[in-house]
XYZ file of N, CA and C in Angstrom:
633
model
N 0.833 -1.191 0.000
C 0.000 0.000 0.000
C 0.873 1.249 0.000
N 0.572 2.216 -0.871
C 1.283 3.475 -0.882
C 0.283 4.608 -0.813
N 0.719 5.711 -0.226
C -0.168 6.850 -0.085
C -0.243 7.616 -1.397
N -1.440 8.001 -1.790
C -1.602 8.782 -2.999
C -1.032 10.173 -2.799
N -0.644 10.806 -3.887
C -0.229 12.194 -3.814
C -1.419 13.061 -3.433
N -1.125 14.190 -2.811
C -2.191 15.079 -2.380
C -2.892 15.680 -3.598
N -4.198 15.968 -3.456
C -4.911 16.619 -4.562
C -4.300 17.988 -4.850
N -4.485 18.450 -6.048
C -4.002 19.780 -6.423
C -4.797 20.863 -5.713
N -4.152 21.989 -5.452
C -4.890 23.138 -4.950
C -5.720 23.696 -6.100
N -6.672 24.563 -5.774
C -7.518 25.155 -6.815
C -6.672 25.919 -7.825
N -5.645 26.612 -7.340
C -4.786 27.391 -8.234
C -3.966 26.469 -9.139
N -3.412 25.394 -8.564
C -2.627 24.448 -9.354
C -3.489 23.783 -10.413
N -4.688 23.382 -10.001
C -5.588 22.722 -10.947
C -5.932 23.637 -12.106
N -6.234 24.907 -11.800
C -6.584 25.866 -12.847
C -5.425 26.041 -13.823
N -4.204 26.052 -13.294
C -3.014 26.216 -14.138
C -2.841 25.021 -15.073
N -2.993 23.815 -14.543
C -2.822 22.621 -15.371
C -3.945 22.484 -16.399
N -5.142 22.874 -16.035
C -6.250 22.828 -16.991
C -5.984 23.804 -18.132
N -5.435 24.978 -17.779
C -5.083 25.965 -18.802
C -4.035 25.381 -19.757
N -3.018 24.721 -19.192
C -1.979 24.111 -20.027
C -2.541 22.987 -20.884
N -3.461 22.229 -20.313
C -4.064 21.114 -21.047
C -4.827 21.602 -22.261
N -5.543 22.679 -22.101
C -6.435 23.144 -23.158
C -5.785 24.131 -24.124
N -4.754 24.859 -23.648
C -4.183 25.899 -24.504
C -2.660 25.852 -24.614
N -2.027 24.932 -23.895
C -0.570 24.874 -23.920
C -0.038 24.095 -25.111
N 1.262 24.004 -25.199
C 1.897 23.225 -26.258
C 1.564 21.752 -26.067
N 1.864 20.948 -27.076
C 1.539 19.522 -26.980
C 2.257 18.876 -25.799
N 3.499 19.297 -25.559
C 4.252 18.730 -24.433
C 3.653 19.143 -23.097
N 3.316 20.425 -22.973
C 2.704 20.905 -21.726
C 1.330 20.278 -21.523
N 0.585 20.113 -22.606
C -0.747 19.515 -22.508
C -0.650 18.063 -22.051
N 0.317 17.332 -22.583
C 0.493 15.938 -22.193
C 0.885 15.829 -20.716
N 1.801 16.694 -20.292
C 2.219 16.694 -18.888
C 1.056 17.066 -17.970
N 0.287 18.078 -18.371
C -0.846 18.515 -17.557
C -1.887 17.413 -17.442
N -2.129 16.721 -18.535
C -3.115 15.625 -18.540
C -2.719 14.542 -17.539
N -1.435 14.155 -17.569
C -0.967 13.108 -16.666
C -1.078 13.536 -15.201
N -0.721 14.786 -14.929
C -0.762 15.273 -13.548
C -2.196 15.385 -13.053
N -3.083 15.910 -13.884
C -4.487 16.048 -13.484
C -5.101 14.690 -13.170
N -4.726 13.682 -13.942
C -5.261 12.343 -13.697
C -4.630 11.740 -12.452
N -3.309 11.800 -12.373
C -2.611 11.177 -11.250
C -3.010 11.786 -9.909
N -3.200 13.101 -9.883
C -3.522 13.767 -8.624
C -5.000 13.657 -8.261
N -5.791 13.020 -9.135
C -7.201 12.773 -8.820
C -7.497 11.289 -8.634
N -6.446 10.458 -8.549
C -6.653 9.024 -8.390
C -7.278 8.670 -7.040
N -7.108 9.543 -6.045
C -7.776 9.308 -4.754
C -9.294 9.245 -4.963
N -9.782 10.102 -5.855
C -11.219 10.146 -6.131
C -11.683 8.834 -6.756
N -10.896 8.306 -7.696
C -11.228 7.017 -8.314
C -11.300 5.929 -7.251
N -10.288 5.895 -6.384
C -10.220 4.868 -5.354
C -11.400 4.956 -4.408
N -11.757 6.166 -4.025
C -12.877 6.324 -3.094
C -14.185 5.845 -3.709
N -14.439 6.267 -4.950
C -15.695 5.881 -5.596
C -15.734 4.379 -5.829
N -14.614 3.791 -6.215
C -14.562 2.339 -6.446
C -14.882 1.578 -5.166
N -14.467 2.107 -4.018
C -14.724 1.428 -2.751
C -16.222 1.312 -2.467
N -17.025 2.234 -3.007
C -18.472 2.147 -2.799
C -19.057 0.900 -3.454
N -18.375 0.383 -4.458
C -18.869 -0.752 -5.218
C -18.226 -2.081 -4.799
N -17.452 -2.072 -3.721
C -16.688 -3.265 -3.373
C -17.554 -4.422 -2.902
N -18.822 -4.177 -2.611
C -19.713 -5.251 -2.178
C -20.694 -5.673 -3.262
N -20.386 -5.382 -4.520
C -21.301 -5.728 -5.608
C -20.753 -6.875 -6.464
N -19.945 -7.736 -5.852
C -19.450 -8.945 -6.505
C -18.603 -8.634 -7.733
N -17.768 -7.611 -7.622
C -16.817 -7.278 -8.673
C -15.430 -7.186 -8.053
N -14.415 -7.591 -8.818
C -13.047 -7.527 -8.337
C -12.613 -6.065 -8.199
N -11.968 -5.701 -7.079
C -11.570 -4.317 -6.846
C -10.622 -3.809 -7.930
N -9.742 -4.674 -8.427
C -8.824 -4.234 -9.480
C -9.585 -3.859 -10.749
N -10.643 -4.608 -11.053
C -11.477 -4.265 -12.208
C -12.155 -2.915 -11.990
N -12.664 -2.707 -10.779
C -13.341 -1.457 -10.469
C -12.377 -0.276 -10.594
N -11.158 -0.462 -10.087
C -10.156 0.597 -10.152
C -9.797 0.921 -11.599
N -9.565 -0.111 -12.411
C -9.152 0.130 -13.797
C -10.275 0.788 -14.599
N -11.516 0.334 -14.402
C -12.635 0.936 -15.121
C -12.885 2.352 -14.612
N -12.786 2.558 -13.305
C -12.956 3.906 -12.749
C -11.909 4.863 -13.276
N -10.676 4.389 -13.440
C -9.607 5.237 -13.967
C -9.901 5.642 -15.402
N -10.519 4.759 -16.163
C -10.929 5.108 -17.526
C -11.915 6.280 -17.482
N -12.849 6.237 -16.516
C -13.786 7.347 -16.364
C -13.069 8.648 -16.052
N -12.042 8.578 -15.212
C -11.260 9.772 -14.874
C -10.524 10.309 -16.097
N -9.930 9.418 -16.879
C -9.218 9.829 -18.088
C -10.178 10.552 -19.037
N -11.372 10.010 -19.194
C -12.367 10.628 -20.063
C -12.795 11.988 -19.526
N -12.912 12.098 -18.199
C -13.324 13.360 -17.590
C -12.300 14.451 -17.868
N -11.037 14.129 -17.701
C -9.982 15.114 -17.942
C -9.972 15.526 -19.416
N -10.200 14.565 -20.305
C -10.157 14.842 -21.738
C -11.296 15.745 -22.197
N -12.438 15.657 -21.531
C -13.630 16.380 -22.006
C -14.084 17.499 -21.073
N -13.312 17.782 -20.010
C -13.738 18.755 -19.010
C -13.798 20.178 -19.579
N -14.857 20.885 -19.203
C -15.042 22.293 -19.563
C -14.996 23.108 -18.277
N -13.925 23.854 -18.086
C -13.719 24.587 -16.835
C -14.804 25.612 -16.556
N -15.523 26.033 -17.576
C -16.566 27.048 -17.375
C -17.832 26.468 -16.749
N -17.872 25.120 -16.617
C -19.099 24.490 -16.133
C -18.971 23.877 -14.747
N -17.924 24.255 -13.992
C -17.824 23.755 -12.627
C -16.453 23.206 -12.284
N -16.394 22.394 -11.205
C -15.141 21.831 -10.721
C -14.826 20.508 -11.419
N -13.559 20.253 -11.616
C -13.143 18.998 -12.237
C -13.556 17.801 -11.389
N -13.385 17.894 -10.069
C -13.698 16.754 -9.207
C -15.181 16.377 -9.288
N -16.051 17.381 -9.389
C -17.491 17.114 -9.494
C -17.813 16.423 -10.813
N -17.245 16.950 -11.882
C -17.472 16.365 -13.201
C -16.864 14.969 -13.291
N -15.651 14.813 -12.765
C -14.977 13.515 -12.811
C -15.736 12.466 -12.014
N -16.316 12.866 -10.894
C -17.090 11.921 -10.075
C -18.216 11.297 -10.884
N -18.899 12.125 -11.658
C -19.998 11.605 -12.481
C -19.475 10.656 -13.554
N -18.351 11.025 -14.177
C -17.781 10.172 -15.229
C -17.317 8.821 -14.668
N -16.686 8.860 -13.497
C -16.208 7.627 -12.868
C -17.389 6.747 -12.487
N -18.397 7.354 -11.868
C -19.598 6.602 -11.499
C -20.254 5.990 -12.730
N -20.322 6.758 -13.806
C -20.955 6.263 -15.033
C -20.240 5.022 -15.558
N -18.910 5.054 -15.565
C -18.152 3.901 -16.046
C -18.417 2.668 -15.184
N -18.439 2.864 -13.875
C -18.646 1.735 -12.971
C -20.073 1.205 -13.069
N -21.024 2.100 -13.221
C -22.411 1.663 -13.371
C -22.604 0.900 -14.681
N -21.922 1.355 -15.738
C -22.011 0.633 -17.016
C -21.413 -0.756 -16.892
N -20.332 -0.868 -16.118
C -19.730 -2.182 -15.882
C -20.725 -3.107 -15.201
N -21.384 -2.605 -14.164
C -22.348 -3.413 -13.420
C -23.521 -3.787 -14.312
N -24.008 -2.819 -15.090
C -25.139 -3.108 -15.974
C -24.776 -4.159 -17.012
N -23.561 -4.053 -17.564
C -23.152 -5.016 -18.588
C -23.051 -6.422 -18.017
N -22.669 -6.524 -16.754
C -22.567 -7.830 -16.107
C -23.948 -8.413 -15.821
N -24.877 -7.541 -15.552
C -26.197 -7.999 -15.127
C -27.256 -7.891 -16.219
N -26.821 -7.478 -17.393
C -27.795 -7.198 -18.451
C -28.546 -8.446 -18.881
N -29.848 -8.315 -19.002
C -30.711 -9.376 -19.525
C -31.513 -8.764 -20.659
N -32.649 -9.278 -20.928
C -33.475 -8.715 -21.992
C -34.109 -7.401 -21.566
N -34.081 -7.097 -20.276
C -34.674 -5.868 -19.773
C -33.592 -4.962 -19.214
N -33.889 -3.659 -19.133
C -32.946 -2.714 -18.551
C -32.847 -2.951 -17.049
N -31.683 -2.696 -16.497
C -31.496 -2.833 -15.051
C -32.224 -1.706 -14.350
N -32.980 -2.024 -13.343
C -33.702 -1.016 -12.573
C -32.778 -0.353 -11.578
N -33.003 0.945 -11.356
C -32.225 1.654 -10.344
C -32.487 1.089 -8.956
N -33.613 0.395 -8.808
C -33.967 -0.163 -7.507
C -33.580 -1.629 -7.377
N -32.934 -2.171 -8.410
C -32.528 -3.575 -8.361
C -31.421 -3.785 -7.331
N -31.571 -4.721 -6.419
C -30.509 -4.984 -5.433
C -29.233 -5.412 -6.136
N -28.112 -4.801 -5.720
C -26.829 -5.164 -6.341
C -25.803 -5.585 -5.306
N -26.192 -5.660 -4.044
C -25.247 -6.064 -3.004
C -25.683 -5.581 -1.644
N -24.780 -5.674 -0.703
C -25.053 -5.221 0.660
C -23.891 -4.365 1.148
N -24.188 -3.473 2.106
C -23.126 -2.668 2.678
C -22.466 -3.419 3.824
N -21.545 -2.769 4.533
C -20.802 -3.436 5.593
C -21.681 -3.871 6.753
N -22.842 -3.224 6.903
C -23.770 -3.596 7.979
C -24.762 -4.661 7.538
N -24.639 -5.114 6.284
C -25.540 -6.140 5.784
C -26.819 -5.598 5.181
N -26.932 -4.267 5.059
C -28.127 -3.671 4.477
C -28.062 -3.747 2.955
N -29.190 -4.040 2.345
C -29.259 -4.156 0.894
C -29.085 -2.789 0.251
N -28.292 -2.718 -0.836
C -28.107 -1.468 -1.563
C -28.464 -1.677 -3.020
N -28.881 -0.582 -3.665
C -29.205 -0.649 -5.086
C -28.478 0.463 -5.827
N -28.655 0.521 -7.133
C -27.941 1.501 -7.942
C -28.276 2.934 -7.526
N -29.525 3.166 -7.177
C -29.926 4.507 -6.788
C -29.200 4.953 -5.523
N -29.000 4.018 -4.600
C -28.257 4.356 -3.381
C -26.858 4.837 -3.725
N -26.226 4.166 -4.675
C -24.859 4.516 -5.050
C -24.821 5.868 -5.752
N -25.778 6.086 -6.655
C -25.807 7.342 -7.395
C -26.001 8.523 -6.458
N -26.809 8.347 -5.423
C -27.141 9.451 -4.538
C -26.148 9.635 -3.405
N -25.175 8.720 -3.291
C -24.197 8.838 -2.222
C -23.348 10.082 -2.416
N -23.148 10.841 -1.351
C -22.335 12.057 -1.435
C -20.900 11.709 -1.785
N -20.307 12.472 -2.717
C -18.949 12.215 -3.140
C -17.959 12.839 -2.168
N -16.823 12.179 -1.960
C -15.728 12.700 -1.150
C -14.504 12.763 -2.041
N -13.737 13.841 -1.962
C -12.636 14.058 -2.881
C -11.359 13.311 -2.525
N -11.238 12.777 -1.312
C -9.974 12.178 -0.915
C -10.159 10.824 -0.252
N -9.093 10.049 -0.275
C -9.042 8.782 0.457
C -7.586 8.576 0.845
N -7.348 7.989 1.984
C -5.974 7.893 2.486
C -5.112 6.921 1.700
N -5.633 5.698 1.464
C -4.778 4.698 0.823
C -5.545 3.820 -0.174
N -4.850 3.311 -1.178
C -5.403 2.323 -2.100
C -4.225 1.657 -2.783
N -4.406 0.488 -3.328
C -3.297 -0.258 -3.905
C -2.679 0.457 -5.103
N -1.388 0.221 -5.286
C -0.617 0.899 -6.323
C -1.123 0.571 -7.730
N -1.876 -0.522 -7.863
C -2.343 -0.938 -9.190
C -3.231 0.093 -9.854
N -3.746 1.052 -9.084
C -4.597 2.096 -9.652
C -3.796 3.244 -10.223
N -2.485 3.177 -10.115
C -1.631 4.260 -10.610
C -1.855 4.443 -12.101
N -2.073 5.671 -12.518
C -2.339 5.974 -13.916
C -1.221 5.530 -14.843
N 0.025 5.716 -14.411
C 1.142 5.392 -15.286
C 1.174 3.907 -15.620
N 0.720 3.077 -14.678
C 0.663 1.643 -14.949
C -0.367 1.361 -16.039
N -1.538 1.998 -15.912
C -2.577 1.796 -16.910
C -2.102 2.276 -18.285
N -1.425 3.431 -18.309
C -0.939 3.963 -19.581
C 0.057 3.000 -20.231
N 0.938 2.418 -19.432
C 1.909 1.459 -19.967
C 1.204 0.238 -20.538
N 0.203 -0.241 -19.823
C -0.509 -1.429 -20.269
C -1.291 -1.161 -21.555
N -1.874 0.035 -21.666
C -2.599 0.383 -22.882
C -1.660 0.388 -24.085
N -0.440 0.874 -23.874
C 0.520 0.933 -24.967
C 0.959 -0.459 -25.424
N 0.824 -1.462 -24.566
C 1.245 -2.821 -24.905
C 0.178 -3.585 -25.702
N -1.017 -3.030 -25.798
C -2.065 -3.704 -26.560
C -1.710 -3.707 -28.047
N -2.198 -4.711 -28.757
C -2.000 -4.768 -30.201
C -2.786 -3.643 -30.864
N -2.412 -3.315 -32.101
C -2.993 -2.171 -32.798
C -4.508 -2.086 -32.759
N -5.182 -3.152 -33.178
C -6.643 -3.118 -33.229
C -7.251 -3.140 -31.837
N -6.620 -3.856 -30.912
C -7.105 -3.877 -29.531
C -7.060 -2.469 -28.944
N -5.939 -1.808 -29.122
C -5.761 -0.457 -28.585
C -6.757 0.505 -29.213
N -6.932 0.396 -30.524
C -7.856 1.287 -31.229
C -9.282 1.111 -30.716
N -9.682 -0.132 -30.519
C -11.045 -0.405 -30.066
C -11.257 0.086 -28.640
N -10.281 -0.126 -27.759
C -10.413 0.345 -26.376
C -10.503 1.864 -26.331
N -9.657 2.541 -27.117
C -9.675 4.008 -27.120
C -10.998 4.535 -27.662
N -11.529 3.903 -28.710
C -12.811 4.330 -29.260
C -13.961 3.989 -28.320
N -13.930 2.754 -27.812
C -15.043 2.254 -26.988
C -15.246 3.100 -25.736
N -14.121 3.518 -25.101
C -14.212 4.255 -23.847
C -13.896 5.740 -24.005
N -13.784 6.210 -25.235
C -13.590 7.630 -25.483
C -12.355 8.205 -24.822
N -11.241 7.480 -24.842
C -10.060 7.906 -24.100
C -9.394 9.139 -24.697
N -9.621 9.410 -25.950
C -9.015 10.591 -26.563
C -10.017 11.714 -26.746
N -11.249 11.370 -27.093
C -12.245 12.406 -27.409
C -13.251 12.641 -26.293
N -13.349 11.701 -25.339
C -14.363 11.821 -24.293
C -15.716 11.281 -24.733
N -15.836 10.862 -26.004
C -17.097 10.313 -26.520
C -16.969 8.817 -26.722
N -17.848 8.052 -26.085
C -17.846 6.600 -26.249
C -18.449 6.218 -27.596
N -17.893 5.202 -28.199
C -18.393 4.708 -29.483
C -18.930 3.297 -29.271
N -20.100 3.019 -29.783
C -20.702 1.698 -29.591
C -19.939 0.646 -30.391
N -20.131 -0.605 -29.984
C -19.483 -1.701 -30.702
C -19.951 -1.745 -32.149
N -21.206 -1.452 -32.377
C -21.732 -1.478 -33.750
C -21.069 -0.395 -34.604
N -20.910 0.803 -34.037
C -20.272 1.894 -34.775
C -18.804 1.567 -35.072
N -18.131 0.968 -34.087
C -16.734 0.591 -34.299
C -16.628 -0.450 -35.408
N -17.558 -1.427 -35.369
C -17.558 -2.463 -36.388
C -17.724 -1.882 -37.786
N -18.636 -0.925 -37.925
C -18.857 -0.296 -39.224
C -17.621 0.486 -39.658
N -16.966 1.137 -38.691
C -15.784 1.928 -39.022
C -14.616 1.039 -39.453
N -14.480 -0.113 -38.802
C -13.352 -1.002 -39.090
C -13.676 -2.082 -40.109
N -14.951 -2.173 -40.481
C -15.340 -3.175 -41.458
C -15.394 -4.580 -40.899
N -15.743 -4.713 -39.618
C -15.872 -6.024 -38.989
C -17.208 -6.093 -38.249
N -17.593 -7.287 -37.813
C -18.880 -7.445 -37.149
C -18.845 -6.932 -35.712
N -20.031 -6.597 -35.181
C -20.129 -6.137 -33.801
C -19.643 -7.207 -32.840
N -19.968 -8.472 -33.123
C -19.554 -9.557 -32.227
C -18.032 -9.711 -32.217
N -17.403 -9.448 -33.356
C -15.930 -9.529 -33.410
C -15.312 -8.386 -32.608
N -15.928 -7.206 -32.702
C -15.475 -6.068 -31.883
C -15.573 -6.427 -30.408
N -16.695 -7.061 -30.032
C -16.904 -7.448 -28.634
C -15.825 -8.409 -28.160
N -15.455 -9.375 -29.019
C -14.422 -10.341 -28.640
C -13.060 -9.666 -28.460
N -12.752 -8.741 -29.369
C -11.476 -8.034 -29.259
C -11.448 -7.177 -28.002
N -12.555 -6.505 -27.725
C -12.635 -5.669 -26.525
C -12.452 -6.519 -25.265
N -13.129 -7.660 -25.226
C -13.023 -8.543 -24.067
C -11.588 -9.029 -23.891
N -10.935 -9.384 -25.008
C -9.554 -9.854 -24.945
C -8.615 -8.750 -24.445
N -8.839 -7.533 -24.912
C -7.988 -6.412 -24.507
C -8.159 -6.096 -23.028
N -9.415 -6.108 -22.551
C -9.659 -5.855 -21.129
C -9.034 -6.958 -20.276
N -9.056 -8.182 -20.802
C -8.418 -9.284 -20.080
C -6.922 -9.061 -19.950
N -6.298 -8.559 -21.013
C -4.868 -8.277 -20.966
C -4.560 -7.185 -19.946
N -5.415 -6.152 -19.903
C -5.207 -5.069 -18.940
C -5.324 -5.592 -17.511
N -6.309 -6.446 -17.293
C -6.499 -6.999 -15.950
C -5.306 -7.847 -15.534
N -4.855 -8.719 -16.449
C -3.704 -9.568 -16.120
C -2.454 -8.733 -15.908
N -2.343 -7.630 -16.656
C -1.196 -6.757 -16.479
C -1.173 -6.136 -15.104
N -2.355 -5.727 -14.618
C -2.455 -5.149 -13.283
C -2.069 -6.210 -12.242
N -2.592 -7.406 -12.441
C -2.308 -8.475 -11.462
C -0.821 -8.813 -11.445
N -0.190 -8.819 -12.616
C 1.227 -9.162 -12.705
C 2.102 -8.111 -12.041
N 1.736 -6.831 -12.175
C 2.546 -5.747 -11.634
C 2.214 -5.411 -10.203
N 1.160 -6.044 -9.647
C 0.761 -5.731 -8.271
C 1.752 -6.324 -7.279
């Protein structure tokens, strides 16, 4: 266990956001990495809310980090705080993960039981959505480190990497459906799904290997 770096001050955050949006490519890349790394406490905290929903914590951390990456990429400083916006993006990614695991012929209800809290009380998706967000957490495993995820993404094969970046909007902030990706690449939706699953498996194994 290692302690996360402290969150940025409001002034520091504003400076890095300015560099991200208007600085040179080098400054923008550096600002992006710092904004993500210094907000990893937020990812860890939100992921902990889902630890009783029968999902592996490493999966929750990696998917939550994707939400953070998307938040930084698409954030508009004129519309509020980064932490508030990022919280919604992280929650959205984790909720999509849960829905995809539980998906049947019907949509998942916000009132559908998805687990229990530490006191044994039943919780549902609505409980999680309405939970007040906290910006900090003291400790979480090193596997959530952004630089590790970035290294693992770079190790994916060409088509795997392309599909993951499109699917989760890692560059544009806009998610692309499997069907849209299939049409763009000239392959079937089911083949896109298999490649995506294989790529996520590689990311998970990479986290486990480096932990």
